[in-house]
Amino acid sequence: MSVFRIELRRTIAPWVPVVVLVVGLGFLLFSRGPWGHGSAAWDATWLTAVRWSRYLLVLLWPIIVGAAAIQGMRDARAGVGELFQSTPRPAGQRARTLAFAVGLAAVVGYLVLVAAGVGQVVADGGMVTSAWVMQLLLGVLSVVAGVALGLGLGRLLPYPITAPALTVLALVGGLVLQMSGETARVPNRAVLLGIGQLQPRGPFDVPVPSAQFGQLCWLLGLSAAGFLLLLAGSPRIKALALVPVAAGLAVALPLFPPTLENNYTVDKAAAALVCDGPVCVTRLHEDWLSTVAGPGKEALRLLEKLPQRPGRVEESTVSFGNTKVGPRDPSRLLMQQDDYAMYDKRGHRLTLTLLSGAGTLPCHAASYGGEQNDREDAARWVMAQWLAGSYTPPTSSAQPPLRTRTDPAWAALKAVPEAEQTARVASARQLELTCTGDPLKVLTEGAR
């Protein structure tokens, strides 16, 4: 134990957790990143607290690798290699003590970063499921792999350029893989080799077991390679460090999903439904049920005007940012808490929001503008107003103004007999369910 305390004093180990916390908390608390919004926020659940901390390893891991490399080259830079080789204490024992000191410091820093988020979740009564356990294990193992590689490569290449070069390579490589993975410019299996997790797309998404097990094998291979470089005493044994890396790749790559869409599955515990009659929300948002139950039931009542109508209201577990569209189940009125249209809506305003598109989700997902999106938004507004029984012009300041489309569409719809109005709204709803055609044209001209 005295040797371990000496190593702590002689190394930069005590500073590693400080840097990890300053950088990590600096981003999580003071930067406007995706980790601070919606129900997937850093402090929303245990899972989000763990996975956003792991996401930031793309910035923290290079620091850990560089710091460990500085310590790995310590003996060679000080010119005491031959002196230590002449002592009876085995070189491997000294290396293990050094690795334990630096590794423990880095892991403690990472765990304190995670605990800072978990503490807020506990204080706010956030949800706990078992999905966070594997994510925490992979995060800790990533830190251990960074320490092992840094120490091993620092000992193998004790040059002034080694630590900064490793830091830059780890940072650039991690960022390239992480950002390319979001745009599918790099094969998904290569992206999953990166240390930093891909950006979570929603509060219900967890990596599929095969991806997690593959990353576990890959990180174990990196850790073993680093420790072999650090503890080996001969060039032949150092060359064997390539074996665990190759083994990790051989196991991990076939396990990784081939496409980005297959990386995640739904956390069943968080997505379990809690209902008040025909209105259901997920267990993750159980406290939201009292807000949506009344408006949801009223929306279902108003939708009885249509020949084909939903029989229940359910919260969707698909992330709001998902741009995939396709046929929807006509028997369910789906809603998403993280939809910007749902923010701060209660009572009648929430009912109108649920009636948008005659009880359908938008086909264009998160809108970035454009003629097609504007026409759909206008159609969805008119359909909600018709179901509610009166027309209120939209107050959106979007360009071009939404009202220039909704006013003529409402006038054209109300100019035809009641039966034709119902048929037009029903047809427009069907287009929204299948994400085909132009619902605004149907409302103004009828289905032809």
Coordinates of C-alpha atoms in Angstrom, one line a residue:
M1 CA 0.0 0.0 0.0
S2 CA 2.9 2.4 0.7
V3 CA 4.2 1.8 -2.8
F4 CA 0.8 2.6 -4.2
R5 CA 0.7 5.8 -2.3
I6 CA 4.1 6.7 -3.6
E7 CA 3.0 6.1 -7.1
L8 CA 0.0 8.3 -6.6
R9 CA 2.3 11.1 -5.5
R10 CA 4.8 10.6 -8.2
T11 CA 2.3 10.5 -11.1
I12 CA -0.3 12.7 -12.6
A13 CA -3.0 10.3 -11.5
P14 CA -4.6 12.6 -9.0
W15 CA -5.1 15.2 -11.8
V16 CA -6.8 12.8 -14.2
P17 CA -10.2 12.7 -12.4
V18 CA -10.1 16.5 -12.0
V19 CA -9.6 17.0 -15.7
V20 CA -12.3 14.4 -16.6
L21 CA -14.8 16.1 -14.3
V22 CA -14.0 19.6 -15.4
V23 CA -14.3 18.7 -19.1
G24 CA -17.3 16.4 -18.7
L25 CA -19.4 18.5 -16.3
G26 CA -18.4 21.6 -18.3
F27 CA -20.1 20.2 -21.4
L28 CA -23.1 18.6 -19.6
L29 CA -23.9 21.6 -17.4
F30 CA -22.9 24.6 -19.4
S31 CA -23.1 23.6 -23.1
R32 CA -26.3 23.5 -25.1
G33 CA -25.9 20.0 -26.4
P34 CA -28.5 17.2 -27.1
W35 CA -27.9 15.9 -23.6
G36 CA -29.9 18.7 -22.1
H37 CA -33.2 18.4 -23.9
G38 CA -36.4 16.5 -23.7
S39 CA -37.0 13.2 -21.8
A40 CA -33.6 11.9 -23.1
A41 CA -31.8 14.6 -21.1
W42 CA -28.7 13.8 -19.1
D43 CA -30.5 14.0 -15.8
A44 CA -33.8 12.4 -16.8
T45 CA -33.2 8.7 -16.0
W46 CA -30.4 6.4 -14.8
L47 CA -29.9 5.2 -18.4
T48 CA -29.6 8.7 -19.9
A49 CA -27.2 9.7 -17.1
V50 CA -24.9 6.8 -18.0
R51 CA -25.1 6.9 -21.7
W52 CA -24.5 10.6 -22.1
S53 CA -21.4 10.3 -19.9
R54 CA -20.3 7.5 -22.2
Y55 CA -21.1 9.6 -25.3
L56 CA -18.7 12.3 -24.0
L57 CA -15.9 9.7 -23.9
V58 CA -15.2 10.8 -27.4
L59 CA -13.6 13.9 -25.7
L60 CA -12.5 12.4 -22.4
W61 CA -10.8 9.3 -23.8
P62 CA -8.1 11.2 -25.7
I63 CA -7.2 13.0 -22.4
I64 CA -7.0 9.7 -20.6
V65 CA -4.9 8.1 -23.3
G66 CA -2.5 11.1 -23.4
A67 CA -2.1 11.3 -19.6
A68 CA -1.4 7.5 -19.4
A69 CA 1.1 7.8 -22.2
I70 CA 3.1 10.4 -20.3
Q71 CA 3.3 8.0 -17.3
G72 CA 4.2 5.1 -19.5
M73 CA 7.3 6.8 -20.8
R74 CA 8.4 8.0 -17.4
D75 CA 11.2 5.5 -16.7
A76 CA 12.7 5.7 -20.1
R77 CA 12.6 9.5 -20.2
A78 CA 14.2 9.7 -16.7
G79 CA 17.0 7.3 -17.8
V80 CA 16.4 4.9 -15.0
G81 CA 15.5 1.8 -17.0
E82 CA 18.7 0.0 -16.5
L83 CA 18.8 0.9 -12.8
F84 CA 15.4 -0.6 -12.2
Q85 CA 16.3 -3.7 -14.2
S86 CA 19.1 -4.3 -11.8
T87 CA 16.9 -4.3 -8.7
P88 CA 15.3 -7.5 -7.4
R89 CA 11.8 -6.1 -7.7
P90 CA 10.2 -7.5 -10.9
A91 CA 9.5 -4.9 -13.6
G92 CA 6.0 -6.2 -14.1
Q93 CA 5.2 -5.6 -10.4
R94 CA 6.2 -1.9 -10.7
A95 CA 4.2 -1.6 -14.0
R96 CA 1.1 -3.1 -12.3
T97 CA 1.3 -0.7 -9.5
L98 CA 1.6 2.2 -11.9
A99 CA -1.3 0.9 -14.0
F100 CA -3.5 0.5 -10.9
A101 CA -2.8 4.0 -9.7
V102 CA -3.5 5.7 -13.0
G103 CA -6.4 3.4 -13.9
L104 CA -8.1 3.8 -10.5
A105 CA -7.9 7.6 -10.7
A106 CA -9.4 7.6 -14.3
V107 CA -12.2 5.2 -13.4
V108 CA -13.0 7.2 -10.2
G109 CA -13.2 10.4 -12.3
Y110 CA -15.6 8.8 -14.8
L111 CA -17.8 7.3 -12.0
V112 CA -18.1 10.6 -10.3
L113 CA -19.2 12.1 -13.6
V114 CA -21.9 9.5 -13.9
A115 CA -22.8 9.9 -10.3
A116 CA -23.4 13.6 -10.8
G117 CA -26.1 12.8 -13.3
V118 CA -27.6 9.9 -11.4
G119 CA -27.8 12.0 -8.3
Q120 CA -30.0 14.5 -10.1
V121 CA -32.1 11.7 -11.4
V122 CA -32.6 10.3 -7.9
A123 CA -33.4 13.7 -6.5
D124 CA -36.1 14.2 -9.2
G125 CA -37.5 10.7 -8.8
G126 CA -36.4 9.7 -12.3
M127 CA -37.0 6.2 -13.6
V128 CA -34.6 3.3 -13.0
T129 CA -34.4 0.2 -15.2
S130 CA -31.6 -2.4 -15.6
A131 CA -30.6 -1.1 -19.1
W132 CA -28.0 1.2 -17.6
V133 CA -25.9 -1.6 -16.1
M134 CA -24.2 -2.7 -19.3
Q135 CA -23.7 0.8 -20.5
L136 CA -21.9 1.7 -17.3
L137 CA -19.7 -1.5 -17.6
L138 CA -18.8 -0.5 -21.2
G139 CA -18.0 3.0 -20.1
V140 CA -15.7 1.9 -17.3
L141 CA -14.0 -0.7 -19.6
S142 CA -13.4 2.1 -22.1
V143 CA -11.6 4.1 -19.5
V144 CA -9.5 1.1 -18.5
A145 CA -8.7 0.4 -22.2
G146 CA -7.6 4.0 -22.6
V147 CA -5.3 3.8 -19.6
A148 CA -3.8 0.5 -20.7
L149 CA -3.1 1.6 -24.2
G150 CA -1.7 4.9 -23.1
L151 CA 0.7 3.3 -20.6
G152 CA 1.7 0.5 -23.0
L153 CA 2.3 2.7 -26.0
G154 CA 4.1 5.3 -23.9
R155 CA 6.5 2.6 -22.7
L156 CA 6.9 1.2 -26.2
L157 CA 7.5 4.7 -27.8
P158 CA 9.1 7.0 -25.1
Y159 CA 9.4 10.0 -27.3
P160 CA 8.2 13.6 -26.7
I161 CA 5.8 13.4 -29.6
T162 CA 4.1 10.2 -28.4
A163 CA 1.6 11.6 -25.8
P164 CA 0.3 14.5 -28.0
A165 CA 0.2 12.4 -31.1
L166 CA -1.9 9.7 -29.3
T167 CA -4.2 12.4 -27.9
V168 CA -4.8 13.9 -31.3
L169 CA -5.2 10.6 -33.1
A170 CA -7.7 9.4 -30.4
L171 CA -9.7 12.6 -30.6
V172 CA -9.8 12.9 -34.4
G173 CA -10.5 9.2 -34.9
G174 CA -13.3 9.2 -32.3
L175 CA -15.0 12.3 -33.7
V176 CA -14.8 11.1 -37.2
L177 CA -16.4 7.7 -36.3
Q178 CA -19.0 9.3 -34.1
M179 CA -20.1 12.0 -36.6
S180 CA -19.8 9.7 -39.7
G181 CA -22.0 7.2 -37.9
E182 CA -24.8 9.7 -37.7
T183 CA -24.7 10.2 -41.5
A184 CA -23.9 6.6 -42.5
R185 CA -20.8 7.7 -44.3
V186 CA -18.7 5.0 -42.6
P187 CA -19.8 1.3 -42.4
N188 CA -21.8 0.8 -39.2
R189 CA -19.5 -2.0 -38.0
A190 CA -16.5 0.3 -38.1
V191 CA -18.5 3.1 -36.4
L192 CA -19.3 0.8 -33.4
L193 CA -15.6 0.3 -32.8
G194 CA -15.4 3.9 -31.7
I195 CA -15.1 4.6 -28.0
G196 CA -17.8 7.4 -27.8
Q197 CA -21.3 6.1 -28.1
L198 CA -23.5 7.3 -31.0
Q199 CA -25.9 10.0 -30.0
P200 CA -29.0 8.5 -28.4
R201 CA -32.0 9.2 -30.5
G202 CA -34.7 8.9 -27.9
P203 CA -35.3 8.0 -24.2
F204 CA -36.5 4.5 -25.0
D205 CA -33.5 3.4 -27.2
V206 CA -30.9 1.0 -25.9
P207 CA -28.2 -0.7 -27.9
V208 CA -29.1 -4.2 -29.0
P209 CA -27.4 -7.0 -27.0
S210 CA -25.2 -8.1 -29.9
A211 CA -23.8 -4.6 -30.3
Q212 CA -23.1 -4.4 -26.6
F213 CA -21.4 -7.8 -26.4
G214 CA -19.3 -7.0 -29.5
Q215 CA -18.1 -3.8 -27.9
L216 CA -17.3 -5.6 -24.7
C217 CA -15.1 -8.0 -26.6
W218 CA -13.4 -5.2 -28.5
L219 CA -12.7 -3.2 -25.4
L220 CA -11.3 -6.3 -23.6
G221 CA -9.0 -6.9 -26.6
L222 CA -7.7 -3.3 -26.4
S223 CA -7.2 -3.5 -22.7
A224 CA -5.3 -6.8 -23.0
A225 CA -3.1 -5.3 -25.7
G226 CA -2.2 -2.3 -23.6
F227 CA -1.3 -4.3 -20.6
L228 CA 0.8 -6.7 -22.7
L229 CA 2.8 -3.7 -24.0
L230 CA 3.2 -2.4 -20.5
L231 CA 4.2 -5.6 -18.8
A232 CA 6.2 -7.4 -21.5
G233 CA 9.9 -7.6 -21.2
S234 CA 10.9 -8.8 -24.6
P235 CA 10.1 -7.7 -28.2
R236 CA 8.5 -11.1 -28.9
I237 CA 5.9 -10.7 -26.1
K238 CA 5.3 -7.1 -27.1
A239 CA 4.5 -8.3 -30.6
L240 CA 1.9 -10.6 -29.1
A241 CA -0.1 -7.5 -28.1
L242 CA -1.6 -7.7 -31.6
V243 CA -3.3 -11.0 -30.8
P244 CA -5.9 -9.7 -28.4
V245 CA -6.7 -6.8 -30.8
A246 CA -7.2 -9.2 -33.7
A247 CA -9.3 -11.5 -31.5
G248 CA -11.5 -8.6 -30.3
L249 CA -12.1 -7.6 -33.9
A250 CA -12.8 -11.2 -35.0
V251 CA -15.5 -11.6 -32.4
A252 CA -16.9 -8.0 -32.4
L253 CA -17.3 -7.3 -36.1
P254 CA -19.7 -10.3 -36.9
L255 CA -21.8 -9.3 -33.9
F256 CA -22.2 -5.7 -34.9
P257 CA -25.4 -4.8 -36.8
P258 CA -24.8 -4.0 -40.4
T259 CA -26.9 -0.8 -40.4
L260 CA -27.5 2.1 -38.1
E261 CA -31.2 1.4 -37.9
N262 CA -30.5 -2.0 -36.3
N263 CA -28.2 -0.6 -33.5
Y264 CA -31.0 0.0 -31.0
T265 CA -34.0 -1.7 -29.5
V266 CA -36.7 -0.5 -27.2
D267 CA -36.3 -0.6 -23.4
K268 CA -39.3 -2.7 -22.6
A269 CA -39.5 -1.6 -18.9
A270 CA -39.5 2.1 -19.8
A271 CA -41.9 1.6 -22.7
A272 CA -44.5 -0.4 -20.7
L273 CA -47.9 1.3 -21.0
V274 CA -49.8 2.8 -18.1
C275 CA -53.4 3.6 -19.0
D276 CA -56.4 5.7 -17.9
G277 CA -59.2 4.1 -19.9
P278 CA -58.3 4.4 -23.6
V279 CA -55.5 6.8 -23.0
C280 CA -52.0 5.3 -22.4
V281 CA -48.6 6.7 -21.7
T282 CA -45.3 4.9 -21.1
R283 CA -44.0 4.1 -17.6
L284 CA -41.2 6.5 -18.2
H285 CA -43.7 9.3 -18.5
E286 CA -46.3 8.0 -16.0
D287 CA -46.7 11.4 -14.4
W288 CA -47.8 12.8 -17.8
L289 CA -51.0 10.6 -17.8
S290 CA -53.0 13.1 -15.6
T291 CA -52.3 15.8 -18.2
V292 CA -53.2 13.9 -21.3
A293 CA -56.1 11.6 -20.1
G294 CA -58.8 14.2 -20.4
P295 CA -57.7 15.8 -23.6
G296 CA -57.1 12.4 -25.1
K297 CA -60.6 11.1 -24.3
E298 CA -62.0 14.3 -25.8
A299 CA -60.0 13.9 -28.9
L300 CA -61.3 10.3 -29.4
R301 CA -64.9 11.6 -28.9
L302 CA -64.5 14.2 -31.6
L303 CA -62.9 11.7 -34.0
E304 CA -66.1 9.7 -33.9
K305 CA -67.2 12.0 -36.8
L306 CA -65.1 10.0 -39.1
P307 CA -66.0 6.5 -40.5
Q308 CA -62.5 5.1 -39.6
R309 CA -61.2 6.4 -36.3
P310 CA -58.8 5.4 -33.6
G311 CA -60.0 3.6 -30.5
R312 CA -57.2 4.5 -28.1
V313 CA -54.5 7.1 -27.5
E314 CA -51.0 5.8 -27.0
E315 CA -47.6 7.4 -26.5
S316 CA -45.2 6.4 -29.2
T317 CA -41.8 5.1 -28.3
V318 CA -40.3 6.1 -31.7
S319 CA -37.9 9.0 -31.1
F320 CA -39.2 12.4 -32.3
G321 CA -36.1 12.9 -34.5
N322 CA -36.7 9.7 -36.4
T323 CA -37.2 10.7 -40.1
K324 CA -38.4 7.2 -41.2
V325 CA -42.0 7.3 -42.3
G326 CA -44.4 4.6 -43.4
P327 CA -47.9 3.2 -42.9
R328 CA -49.3 3.7 -39.4
D329 CA -51.9 1.8 -37.4
P330 CA -55.3 3.5 -37.9
S331 CA -56.6 2.1 -34.6
R332 CA -54.3 4.2 -32.5
L333 CA -53.8 7.9 -32.0
L334 CA -50.1 8.1 -31.3
M335 CA -48.4 11.0 -29.5
Q336 CA -44.9 11.9 -28.5
Q337 CA -44.0 13.9 -25.4
D338 CA -40.8 15.3 -27.0
D339 CA -42.7 16.6 -30.0
Y340 CA -42.2 20.4 -29.9
A341 CA -46.0 20.8 -30.7
M342 CA -46.8 19.1 -27.3
Y343 CA -44.7 21.5 -25.1
D344 CA -46.7 23.2 -22.4
K345 CA -50.1 22.1 -23.9
R346 CA -53.0 21.3 -21.6
G347 CA -56.8 21.1 -21.8
H348 CA -58.3 22.2 -25.1
R349 CA -55.0 23.3 -26.6
L350 CA -53.7 19.7 -26.1
T351 CA -56.9 18.3 -27.6
L352 CA -56.4 20.3 -30.7
T353 CA -52.8 19.2 -30.9
L354 CA -53.9 15.5 -30.7
L355 CA -56.5 16.2 -33.4
S356 CA -53.8 17.5 -35.8
G357 CA -53.9 15.5 -39.0
A358 CA -57.1 13.9 -37.7
G359 CA -55.2 12.0 -35.0
T360 CA -52.0 11.1 -36.9
L361 CA -48.4 11.8 -36.6
P362 CA -46.8 14.1 -39.2
C363 CA -45.2 12.4 -42.1
H364 CA -42.3 14.8 -42.4
A365 CA -41.1 14.2 -38.8
A366 CA -39.0 17.1 -37.6
S367 CA -39.8 19.8 -40.1
Y368 CA -37.0 21.8 -41.8
G369 CA -39.3 23.7 -44.0
G370 CA -40.1 23.3 -47.7
E371 CA -43.3 23.4 -49.8
Q372 CA -44.4 19.9 -49.1
N373 CA -44.0 20.3 -45.3
D374 CA -45.8 23.6 -45.3
R375 CA -48.7 22.1 -47.2
E376 CA -48.9 19.2 -44.8
D377 CA -48.8 21.5 -41.8
A378 CA -51.6 23.5 -43.2
A379 CA -53.7 20.4 -43.9
R380 CA -53.1 19.0 -40.5
W381 CA -54.2 22.4 -38.9
V382 CA -57.5 22.5 -41.0
M383 CA -58.3 18.9 -40.1
A384 CA -58.0 19.6 -36.4
Q385 CA -60.1 22.7 -36.6
W386 CA -62.8 20.9 -38.6
L387 CA -63.0 18.1 -36.0
A388 CA -63.1 20.7 -33.2
G389 CA -66.1 22.4 -34.9
S390 CA -64.7 25.9 -35.4
Y391 CA -61.8 27.6 -37.2
T392 CA -59.1 29.6 -35.5
P393 CA -56.3 30.9 -37.9
P394 CA -52.8 29.8 -37.0
T395 CA -50.5 32.4 -35.5
S396 CA -47.3 30.9 -36.8
S397 CA -44.7 33.4 -38.0
A398 CA -43.2 30.8 -40.4
Q399 CA -42.4 31.9 -43.9
P400 CA -44.4 31.6 -45.9
P401 CA -47.2 32.2 -43.4
L402 CA -49.3 29.1 -42.7
R403 CA -52.5 31.1 -42.8
T404 CA -52.1 31.8 -46.5
R405 CA -52.8 28.0 -47.0
T406 CA -55.2 27.3 -44.2
D407 CA -57.7 30.1 -44.9
P408 CA -58.4 29.0 -48.5
A409 CA -58.5 25.4 -47.5
W410 CA -61.0 26.0 -44.7
A411 CA -63.2 28.1 -47.0
A412 CA -63.2 25.4 -49.7
L413 CA -63.9 22.6 -47.2
K414 CA -66.9 24.5 -45.6
A415 CA -68.3 25.3 -49.0
V416 CA -69.3 21.7 -49.7
P417 CA -72.0 19.6 -48.0
E418 CA -71.4 18.1 -44.6
A419 CA -71.1 14.5 -46.1
E420 CA -68.5 15.7 -48.6
Q421 CA -66.6 17.5 -45.8
T422 CA -66.5 14.2 -43.8
A423 CA -65.3 12.3 -46.9
R424 CA -62.5 14.8 -47.6
V425 CA -61.2 14.8 -44.0
A426 CA -61.4 11.0 -43.9
S427 CA -59.4 10.8 -47.2
A428 CA -56.8 13.3 -46.0
R429 CA -56.4 11.3 -42.8
Q430 CA -55.8 8.2 -44.9
L431 CA -53.1 10.0 -46.8
E432 CA -51.4 10.9 -43.5
L433 CA -51.6 7.3 -42.3
T434 CA -49.9 6.1 -45.4
C435 CA -47.6 9.2 -45.9
T436 CA -48.7 9.4 -49.6
G437 CA -50.3 12.1 -51.6
D438 CA -51.2 15.7 -50.8
P439 CA -53.8 16.0 -48.0
L440 CA -54.2 19.8 -48.5
K441 CA -55.3 19.2 -52.1
V442 CA -57.8 16.6 -51.0
L443 CA -59.3 19.1 -48.4
T444 CA -59.7 21.8 -51.1
E445 CA -60.6 19.8 -54.2
G446 CA -61.7 16.4 -52.8
A447 CA -60.4 12.9 -53.6
R448 CA -60.3 12.2 -57.3

